[in-house]
Coordinates of C-alpha atoms and ligand atoms in Angstrom, one line a residue:
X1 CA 13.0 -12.7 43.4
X2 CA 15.1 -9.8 42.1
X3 CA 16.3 -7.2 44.3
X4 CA 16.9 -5.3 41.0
X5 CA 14.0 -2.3 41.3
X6 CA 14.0 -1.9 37.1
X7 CA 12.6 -5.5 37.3
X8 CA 9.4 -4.1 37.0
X9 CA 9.9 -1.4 34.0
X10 CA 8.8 -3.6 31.1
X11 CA 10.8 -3.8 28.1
X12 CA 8.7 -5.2 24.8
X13 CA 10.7 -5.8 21.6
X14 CA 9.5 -8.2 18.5
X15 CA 11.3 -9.6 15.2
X16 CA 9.4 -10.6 11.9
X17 CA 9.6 -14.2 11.6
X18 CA 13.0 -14.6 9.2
X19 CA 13.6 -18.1 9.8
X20 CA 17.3 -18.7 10.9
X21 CA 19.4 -16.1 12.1
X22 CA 22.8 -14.8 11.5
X23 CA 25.8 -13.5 13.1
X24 CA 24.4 -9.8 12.3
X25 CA 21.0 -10.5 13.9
X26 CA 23.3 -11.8 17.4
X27 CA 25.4 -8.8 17.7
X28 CA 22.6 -6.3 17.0
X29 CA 20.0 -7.4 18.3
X30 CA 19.8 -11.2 20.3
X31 CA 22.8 -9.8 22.7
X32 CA 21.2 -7.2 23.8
X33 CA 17.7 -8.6 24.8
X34 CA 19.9 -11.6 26.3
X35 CA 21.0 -8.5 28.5
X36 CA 17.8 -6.6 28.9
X37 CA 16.2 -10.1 30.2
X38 CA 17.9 -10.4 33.2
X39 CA 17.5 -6.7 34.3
X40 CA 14.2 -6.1 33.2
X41 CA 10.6 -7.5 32.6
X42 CA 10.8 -8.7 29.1
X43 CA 8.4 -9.9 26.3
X44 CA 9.9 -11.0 22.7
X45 CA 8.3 -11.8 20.5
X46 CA 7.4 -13.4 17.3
X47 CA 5.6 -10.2 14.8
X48 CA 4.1 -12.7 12.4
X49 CA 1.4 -10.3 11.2
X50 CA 3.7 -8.0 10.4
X51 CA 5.5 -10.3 8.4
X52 CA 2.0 -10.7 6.5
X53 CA 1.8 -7.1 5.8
X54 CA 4.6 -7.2 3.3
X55 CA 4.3 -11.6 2.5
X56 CA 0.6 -11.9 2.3
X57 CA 0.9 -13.1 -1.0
X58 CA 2.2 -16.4 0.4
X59 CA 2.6 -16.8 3.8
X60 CA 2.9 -20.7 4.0
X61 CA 6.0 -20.8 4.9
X62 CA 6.3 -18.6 8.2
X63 CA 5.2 -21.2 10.9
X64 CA 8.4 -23.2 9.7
X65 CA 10.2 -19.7 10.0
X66 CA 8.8 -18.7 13.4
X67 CA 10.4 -22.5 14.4
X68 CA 13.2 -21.6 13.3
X69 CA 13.6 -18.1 14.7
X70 CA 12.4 -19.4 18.2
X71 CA 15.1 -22.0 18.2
X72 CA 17.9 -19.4 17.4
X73 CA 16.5 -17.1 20.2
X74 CA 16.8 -20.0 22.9
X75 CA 20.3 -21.4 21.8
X76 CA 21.4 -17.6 21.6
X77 CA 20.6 -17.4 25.4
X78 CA 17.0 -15.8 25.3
X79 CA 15.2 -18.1 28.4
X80 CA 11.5 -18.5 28.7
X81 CA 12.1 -18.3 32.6
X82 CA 13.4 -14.2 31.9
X83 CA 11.9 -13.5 29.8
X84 CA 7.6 -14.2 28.0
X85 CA 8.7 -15.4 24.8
X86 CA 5.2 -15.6 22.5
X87 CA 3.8 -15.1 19.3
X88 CA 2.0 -12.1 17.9
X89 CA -1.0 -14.0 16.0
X90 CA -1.2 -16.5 19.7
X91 CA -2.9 -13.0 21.4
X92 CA -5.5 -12.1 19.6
X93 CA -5.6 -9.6 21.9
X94 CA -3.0 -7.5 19.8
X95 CA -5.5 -7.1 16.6
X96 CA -8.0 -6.0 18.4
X97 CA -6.3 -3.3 20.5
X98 CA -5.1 -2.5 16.8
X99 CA -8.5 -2.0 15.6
X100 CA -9.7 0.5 18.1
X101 CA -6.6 2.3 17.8
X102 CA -7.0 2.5 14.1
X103 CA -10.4 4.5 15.2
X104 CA -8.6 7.5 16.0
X105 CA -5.4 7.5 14.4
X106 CA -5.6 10.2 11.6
X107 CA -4.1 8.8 8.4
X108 CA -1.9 11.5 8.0
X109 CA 0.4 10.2 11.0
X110 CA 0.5 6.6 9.0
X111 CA 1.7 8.4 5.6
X112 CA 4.2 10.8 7.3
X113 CA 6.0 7.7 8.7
X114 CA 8.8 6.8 6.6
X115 CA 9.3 3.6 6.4
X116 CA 6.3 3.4 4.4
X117 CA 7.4 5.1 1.4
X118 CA 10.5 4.0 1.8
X119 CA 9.6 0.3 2.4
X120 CA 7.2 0.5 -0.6
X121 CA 10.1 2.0 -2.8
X122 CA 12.2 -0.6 -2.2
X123 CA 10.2 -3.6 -2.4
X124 CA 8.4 -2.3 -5.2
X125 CA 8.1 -5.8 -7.0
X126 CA 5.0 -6.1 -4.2
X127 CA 1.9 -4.1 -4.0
X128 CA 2.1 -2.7 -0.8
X129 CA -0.5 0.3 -1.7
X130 CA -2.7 -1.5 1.2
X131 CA -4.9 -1.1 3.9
X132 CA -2.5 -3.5 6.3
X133 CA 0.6 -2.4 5.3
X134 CA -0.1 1.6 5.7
X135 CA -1.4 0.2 9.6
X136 CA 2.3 -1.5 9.5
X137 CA 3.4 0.7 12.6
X138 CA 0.3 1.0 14.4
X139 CA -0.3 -2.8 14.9
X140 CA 3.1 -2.3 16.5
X141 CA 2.0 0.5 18.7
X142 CA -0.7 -1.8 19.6
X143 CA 1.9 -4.5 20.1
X144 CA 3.7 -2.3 22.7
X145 CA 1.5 -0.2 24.4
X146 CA -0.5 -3.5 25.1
X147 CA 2.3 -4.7 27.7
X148 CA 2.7 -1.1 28.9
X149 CA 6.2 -1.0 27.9
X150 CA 8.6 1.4 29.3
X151 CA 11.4 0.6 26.7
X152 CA 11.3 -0.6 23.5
X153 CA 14.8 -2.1 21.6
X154 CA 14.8 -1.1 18.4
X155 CA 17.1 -0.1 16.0
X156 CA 17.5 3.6 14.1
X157 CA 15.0 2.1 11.2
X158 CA 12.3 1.9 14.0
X159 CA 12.6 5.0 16.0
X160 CA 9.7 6.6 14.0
X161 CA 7.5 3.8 14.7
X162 CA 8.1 4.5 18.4
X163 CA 7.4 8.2 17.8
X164 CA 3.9 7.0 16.3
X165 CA 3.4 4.5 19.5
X166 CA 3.8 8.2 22.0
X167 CA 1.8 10.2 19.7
X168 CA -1.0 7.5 19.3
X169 CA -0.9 6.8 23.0
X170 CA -1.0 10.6 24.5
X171 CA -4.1 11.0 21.6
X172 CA -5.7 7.6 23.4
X173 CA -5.3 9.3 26.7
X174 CA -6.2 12.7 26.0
X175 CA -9.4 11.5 24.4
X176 CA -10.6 8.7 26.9
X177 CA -8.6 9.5 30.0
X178 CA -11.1 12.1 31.6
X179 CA -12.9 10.5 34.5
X180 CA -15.6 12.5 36.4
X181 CA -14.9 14.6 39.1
X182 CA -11.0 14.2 37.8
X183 CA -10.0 17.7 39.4
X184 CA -11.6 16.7 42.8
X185 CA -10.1 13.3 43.2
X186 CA -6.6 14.6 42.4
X187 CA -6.4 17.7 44.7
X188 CA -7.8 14.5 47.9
X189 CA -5.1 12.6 46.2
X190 CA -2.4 15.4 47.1
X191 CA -3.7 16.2 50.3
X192 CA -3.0 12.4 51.3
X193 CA 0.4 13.0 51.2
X194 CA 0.9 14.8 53.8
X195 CA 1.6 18.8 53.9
X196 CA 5.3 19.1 52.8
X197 CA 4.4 16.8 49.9
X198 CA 1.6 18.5 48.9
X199 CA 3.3 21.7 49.2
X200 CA 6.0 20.6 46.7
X201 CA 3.3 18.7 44.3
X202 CA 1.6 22.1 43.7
X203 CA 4.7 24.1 43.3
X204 CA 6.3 22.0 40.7
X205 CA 2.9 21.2 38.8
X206 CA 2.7 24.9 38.8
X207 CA 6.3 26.0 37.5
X208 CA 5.4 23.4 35.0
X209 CA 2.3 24.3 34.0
X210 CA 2.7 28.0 34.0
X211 CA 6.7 27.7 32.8
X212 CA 7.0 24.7 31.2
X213 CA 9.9 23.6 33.8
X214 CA 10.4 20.4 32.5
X215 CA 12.6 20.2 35.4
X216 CA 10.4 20.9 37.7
X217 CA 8.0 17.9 35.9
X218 CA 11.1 15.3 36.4
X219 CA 11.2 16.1 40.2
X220 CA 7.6 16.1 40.9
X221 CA 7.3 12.6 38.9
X222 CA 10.2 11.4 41.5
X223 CA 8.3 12.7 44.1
X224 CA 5.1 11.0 43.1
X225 CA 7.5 7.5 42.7
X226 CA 8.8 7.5 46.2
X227 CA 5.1 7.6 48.2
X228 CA 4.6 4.8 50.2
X229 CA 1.5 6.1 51.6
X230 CA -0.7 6.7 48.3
X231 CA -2.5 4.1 46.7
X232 CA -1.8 3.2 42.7
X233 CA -4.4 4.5 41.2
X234 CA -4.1 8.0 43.3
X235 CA -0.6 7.9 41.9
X236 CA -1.2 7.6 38.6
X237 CA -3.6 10.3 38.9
X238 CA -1.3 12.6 40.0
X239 CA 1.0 11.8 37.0
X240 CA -1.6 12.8 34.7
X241 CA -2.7 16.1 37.1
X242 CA 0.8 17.1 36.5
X243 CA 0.9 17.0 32.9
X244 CA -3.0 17.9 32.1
X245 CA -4.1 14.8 31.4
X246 CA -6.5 13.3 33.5
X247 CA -5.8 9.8 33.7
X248 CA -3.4 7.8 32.1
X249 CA -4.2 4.8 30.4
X250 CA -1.6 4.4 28.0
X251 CA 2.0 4.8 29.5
X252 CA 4.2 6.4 26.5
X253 CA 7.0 4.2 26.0
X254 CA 10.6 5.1 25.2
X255 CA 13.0 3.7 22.6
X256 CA 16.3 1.9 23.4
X257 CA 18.1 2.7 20.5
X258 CA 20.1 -0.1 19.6
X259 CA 24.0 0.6 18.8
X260 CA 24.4 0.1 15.0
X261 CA 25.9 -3.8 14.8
X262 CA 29.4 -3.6 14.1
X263 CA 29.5 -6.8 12.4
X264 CA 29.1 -6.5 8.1
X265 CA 28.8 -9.3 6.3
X266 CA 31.3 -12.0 4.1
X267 CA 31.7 -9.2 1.7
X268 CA 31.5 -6.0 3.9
X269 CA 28.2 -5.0 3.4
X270 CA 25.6 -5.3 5.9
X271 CA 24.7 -9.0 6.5
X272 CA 21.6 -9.8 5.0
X273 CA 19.7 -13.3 3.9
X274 CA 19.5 -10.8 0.4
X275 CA 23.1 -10.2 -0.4
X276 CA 24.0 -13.7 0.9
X277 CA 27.0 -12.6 3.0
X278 CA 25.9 -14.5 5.9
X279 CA 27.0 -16.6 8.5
X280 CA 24.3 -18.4 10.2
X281 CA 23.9 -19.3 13.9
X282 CA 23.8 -23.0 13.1
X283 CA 26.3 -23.1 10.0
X284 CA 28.7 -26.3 11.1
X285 CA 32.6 -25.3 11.9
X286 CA 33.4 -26.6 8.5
X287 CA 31.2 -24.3 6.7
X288 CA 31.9 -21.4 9.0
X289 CA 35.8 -22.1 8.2
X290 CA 35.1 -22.4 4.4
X291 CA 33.0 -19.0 4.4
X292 CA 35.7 -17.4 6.0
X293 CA 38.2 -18.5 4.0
X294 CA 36.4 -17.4 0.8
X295 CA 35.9 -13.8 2.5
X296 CA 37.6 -11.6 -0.3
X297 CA 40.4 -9.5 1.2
X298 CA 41.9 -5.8 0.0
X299 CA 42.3 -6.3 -3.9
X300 CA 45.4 -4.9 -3.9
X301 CA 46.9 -7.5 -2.1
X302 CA 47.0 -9.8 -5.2
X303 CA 50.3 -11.8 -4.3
X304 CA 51.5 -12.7 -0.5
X305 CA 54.1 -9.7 -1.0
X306 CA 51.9 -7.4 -2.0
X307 CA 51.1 -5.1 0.7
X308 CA 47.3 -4.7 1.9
X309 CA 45.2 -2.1 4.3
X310 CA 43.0 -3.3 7.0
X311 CA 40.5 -0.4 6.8
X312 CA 39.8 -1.7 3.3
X313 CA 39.1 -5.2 4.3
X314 CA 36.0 -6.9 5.4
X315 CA 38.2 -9.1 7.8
X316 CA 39.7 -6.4 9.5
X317 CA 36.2 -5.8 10.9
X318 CA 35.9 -9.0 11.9
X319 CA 39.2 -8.5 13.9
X320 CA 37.6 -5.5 15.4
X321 CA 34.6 -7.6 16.8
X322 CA 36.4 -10.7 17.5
X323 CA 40.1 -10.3 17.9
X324 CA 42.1 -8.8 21.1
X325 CA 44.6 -6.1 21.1
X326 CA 47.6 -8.4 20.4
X327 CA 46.1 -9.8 17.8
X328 CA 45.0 -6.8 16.5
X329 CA 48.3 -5.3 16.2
X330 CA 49.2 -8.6 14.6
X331 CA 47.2 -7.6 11.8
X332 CA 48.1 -4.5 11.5
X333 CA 51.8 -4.8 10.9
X334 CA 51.5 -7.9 9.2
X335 CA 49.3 -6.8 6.7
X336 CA 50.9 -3.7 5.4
X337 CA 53.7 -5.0 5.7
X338 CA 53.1 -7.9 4.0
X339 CA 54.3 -10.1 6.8
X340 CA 51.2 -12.1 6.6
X341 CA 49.3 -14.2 4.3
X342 CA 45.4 -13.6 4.5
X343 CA 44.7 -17.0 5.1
X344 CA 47.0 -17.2 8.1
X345 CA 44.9 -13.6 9.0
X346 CA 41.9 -15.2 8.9
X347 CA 42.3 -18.0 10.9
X348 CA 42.3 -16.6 14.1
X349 CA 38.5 -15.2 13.3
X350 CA 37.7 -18.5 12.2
X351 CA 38.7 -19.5 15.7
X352 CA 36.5 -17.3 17.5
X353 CA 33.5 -17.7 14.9
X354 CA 33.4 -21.2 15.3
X355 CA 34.1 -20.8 19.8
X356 CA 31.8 -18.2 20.1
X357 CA 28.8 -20.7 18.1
X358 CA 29.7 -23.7 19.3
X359 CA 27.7 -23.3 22.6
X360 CA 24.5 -22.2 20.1
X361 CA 24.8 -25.0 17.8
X362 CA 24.4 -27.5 20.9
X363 CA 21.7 -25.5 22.5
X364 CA 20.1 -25.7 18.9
X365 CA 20.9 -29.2 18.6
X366 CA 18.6 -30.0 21.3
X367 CA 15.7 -27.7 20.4
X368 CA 15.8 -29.4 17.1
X369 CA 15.6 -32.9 18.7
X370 CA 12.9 -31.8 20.8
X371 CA 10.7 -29.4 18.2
X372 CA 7.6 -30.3 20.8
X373 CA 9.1 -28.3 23.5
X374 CA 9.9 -25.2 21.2
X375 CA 6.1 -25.3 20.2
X376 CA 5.2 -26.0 23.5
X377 CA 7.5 -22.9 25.0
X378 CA 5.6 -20.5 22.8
X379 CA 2.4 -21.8 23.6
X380 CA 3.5 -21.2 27.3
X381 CA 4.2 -17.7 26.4
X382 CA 1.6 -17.0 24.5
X383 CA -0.8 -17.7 27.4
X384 CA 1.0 -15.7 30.1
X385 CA 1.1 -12.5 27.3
X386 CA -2.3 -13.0 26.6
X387 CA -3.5 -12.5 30.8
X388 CA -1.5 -9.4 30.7
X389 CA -3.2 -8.3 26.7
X390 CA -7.0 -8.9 28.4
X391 CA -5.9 -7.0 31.4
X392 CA -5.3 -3.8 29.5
X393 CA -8.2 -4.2 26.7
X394 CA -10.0 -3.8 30.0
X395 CA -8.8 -1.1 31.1
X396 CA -9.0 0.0 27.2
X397 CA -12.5 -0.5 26.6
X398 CA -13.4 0.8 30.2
X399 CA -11.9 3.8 29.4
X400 CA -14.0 3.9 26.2
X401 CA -16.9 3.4 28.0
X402 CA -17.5 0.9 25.1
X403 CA -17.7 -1.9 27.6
X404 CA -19.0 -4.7 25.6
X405 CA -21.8 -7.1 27.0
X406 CA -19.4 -10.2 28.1
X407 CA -17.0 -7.9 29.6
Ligands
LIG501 N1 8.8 -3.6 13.0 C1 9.8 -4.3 13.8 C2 10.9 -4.6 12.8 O1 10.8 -4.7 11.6 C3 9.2 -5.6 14.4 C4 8.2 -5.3 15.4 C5 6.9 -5.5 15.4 C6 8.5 -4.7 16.7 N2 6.3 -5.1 16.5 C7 7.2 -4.6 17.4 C8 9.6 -4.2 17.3 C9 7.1 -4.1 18.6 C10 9.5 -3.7 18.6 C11 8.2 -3.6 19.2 O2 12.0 -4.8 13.3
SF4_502 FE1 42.7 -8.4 5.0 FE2 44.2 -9.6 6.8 FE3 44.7 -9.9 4.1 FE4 45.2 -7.6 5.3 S1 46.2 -9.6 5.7 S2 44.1 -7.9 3.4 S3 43.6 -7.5 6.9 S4 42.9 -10.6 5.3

């Protein structure tokens, strides 16, 4: 057991099903849930519906991707005993908390996001004029508000689809989160804290209410956090007494932006599959030390005595991810003076490339050998996200009062 007390704020994050991953996806994303895992209560997971939404044409080929994906995840250090590692389409429970949310989401607050004009735009070779792509970022509302996330990793790209998840989830609660006698349970709910307690509760709620302290909201909320003596349910009352909402069903998450990847591609563009500037988690040492080699360098360095500038060379950023100080300055004399060739530059990334995948490749190895227990970790996964899914399309439906007749 953790003594950590985040270890219960959730984190949820998901990936569309890419098949292998690169050196781009490690530093800007994989690294960070490896992180997140040990410090929080994590689910990652496989989006393979979303994936559908712009690949429905042909999606024959994603259960080899989501392999794939799953393999890279576990050699890159995400472990199924930190972390519920799953697969969207494995909890059913996601599509259907989708469709009731899709109820009372105007369609406005689908077109005003803008990934999807910008996403249609771009991959305009597709017909993505559809139904399931305009619900693109509510089927990931549903995919975090179903775990009751409090953060959500994402990059800058996704921050309006987190926007969308709040705004949905404060329109779910306002709508269904009034329970009879609301006012009356809350105001016994103070008064069981005890009389300096209570006292405070009402002030701040007021100087919030009336002012709109939102400082005042902060310390009342830390307030509610540190009774011992209330039960749950009276505490979450109060949370939603504070802010005029009687009962909160769908916790609003927060984003966790991300830091932009400092790691471009071969060529100095952003890595991508597309531009094929990649270097792969499983690409062998001699590949790795091939790609490397053919990275082009500052044209104006045509011959060995020609001298270059870093800051116009994709290696140079590599140096800045990989190399140390020494090295560094290595670099930086060497090349504008032209003290160094750029092969005998390289090699020192090369190294580090190949140290820093050489543990994954193993790890990978393994999986590879063993493709049984990848499929059977996700179906693991997938079982212990679906208890938690059921647990809040019941308190979903409840809410609703559209309990159906099995439930
Ligand atoms: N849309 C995300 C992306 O393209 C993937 C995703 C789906 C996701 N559902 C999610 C991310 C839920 C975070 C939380 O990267
Ligand atoms: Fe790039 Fe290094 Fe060659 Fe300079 S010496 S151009 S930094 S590879």
């Amino acid at each position: 057991m953790s003594t950590n007390p985040s270890h219960n704020e959730r984190v949820v994050s998901g990936m569309r099903p890419t098949g292998r991953l690169h050196l781009g996806h490690y530093h800007g994303v994989i690294k960070n849930w490896v992180e997140m895992q040990l410090n929080y209560e994590c689910f990652f997971f496989v989006a393979d519906w979303h994936a559908l939404t712009t690949h429905y044409d042909d999606p024959s080929r994603t259960p080899e991707h989501v392999e794939d994906m799953v393999i890279d995840w576990l050699a890159a250090g995400i472990s199924p005993s930190s972390a519920t590692i799953f697969l969207q389409s494995e909890v059913p429970e996601h599509a259907e908390l989708h469709l009731l949310l899709s109820m009372m989401t105007p369609i406005g607050w689908l077109e005003r996001v803008p990934t999807y004009k910008d996403q249609q735009a771009k991959l305009r070779e597709k017909d993505l004029a559809t139904y399931g792509f305009l619900g693109y970022p509510l089927l990931q509302s549903a995919d975090i508000l179903m775990y009751k996330a409090d953060y959500v990793p994402v990059g800058e790209d996704q921050v309006s689809h987190i926007e969308l998840t709040r705004e949905v989830a404060r329109r779910f609660n306002y709508i269904y989160g009034r329970e009879p006698d609301f006012e009356k349970r809350a105001e016994e709910a103070i008064s069981k804290m005890g009389k300096k307690n209570a006292k405070a509760y009402r002030n701040y709620r007021k100087a919030y209410q009336e002012q709109g302290d939102a400082e005042a909201l902060e310390v009342a909320k830390a307030l509610l956090e540190s009774q011992q003596n209330i039960s749950v349910g009276d505490q979450e009352r109060l949370f939603g007494y504070l802010e005029g909402i009687s009962k909160i069903i769908l916790p609003e998450p927060q984003a966790r932006l991300t830091p932009a990847s400092k790691m471009p591609g071969l060529d100095g563009q952003k890595m991508s599959k597309s531009y094929g500037n990649t270097i792969a988690l499983r690409d062998a040492p001699e590949d790795v030390e091939l790609k490397i080699r053919k990275m082009p360098t500052d044209p104006a360095r045509v011959r060995l005595t020609d001298a270059g500038d870093p800051d116009k060379c994709p290696v140079w950023q590599f140096h800045i991810v990989y190399s140390d100080d020494q090295v560094k300055d290595w670099v930086q004399t060497g090349c504008r003076s032209a003290g160094i060739g750029c092969l005998e530059c390289k090699q020192p990334v090369i190294d580090a490339v190949i140290n820093e995948l050489k543990p994954m490749r193993d790890r990978a190895e393994e999986f590879e050998q063993d493709r049984q227990l990848v499929r059977q970790i996700i179906t693991d996964g997938s079982e212990a996200a679906r208890d938690v899914a059921r647990e809040t399309l019941d308190d979903v439906v409840e809410a609703m009062r559209f309990s159906s007749f099995s439930r």
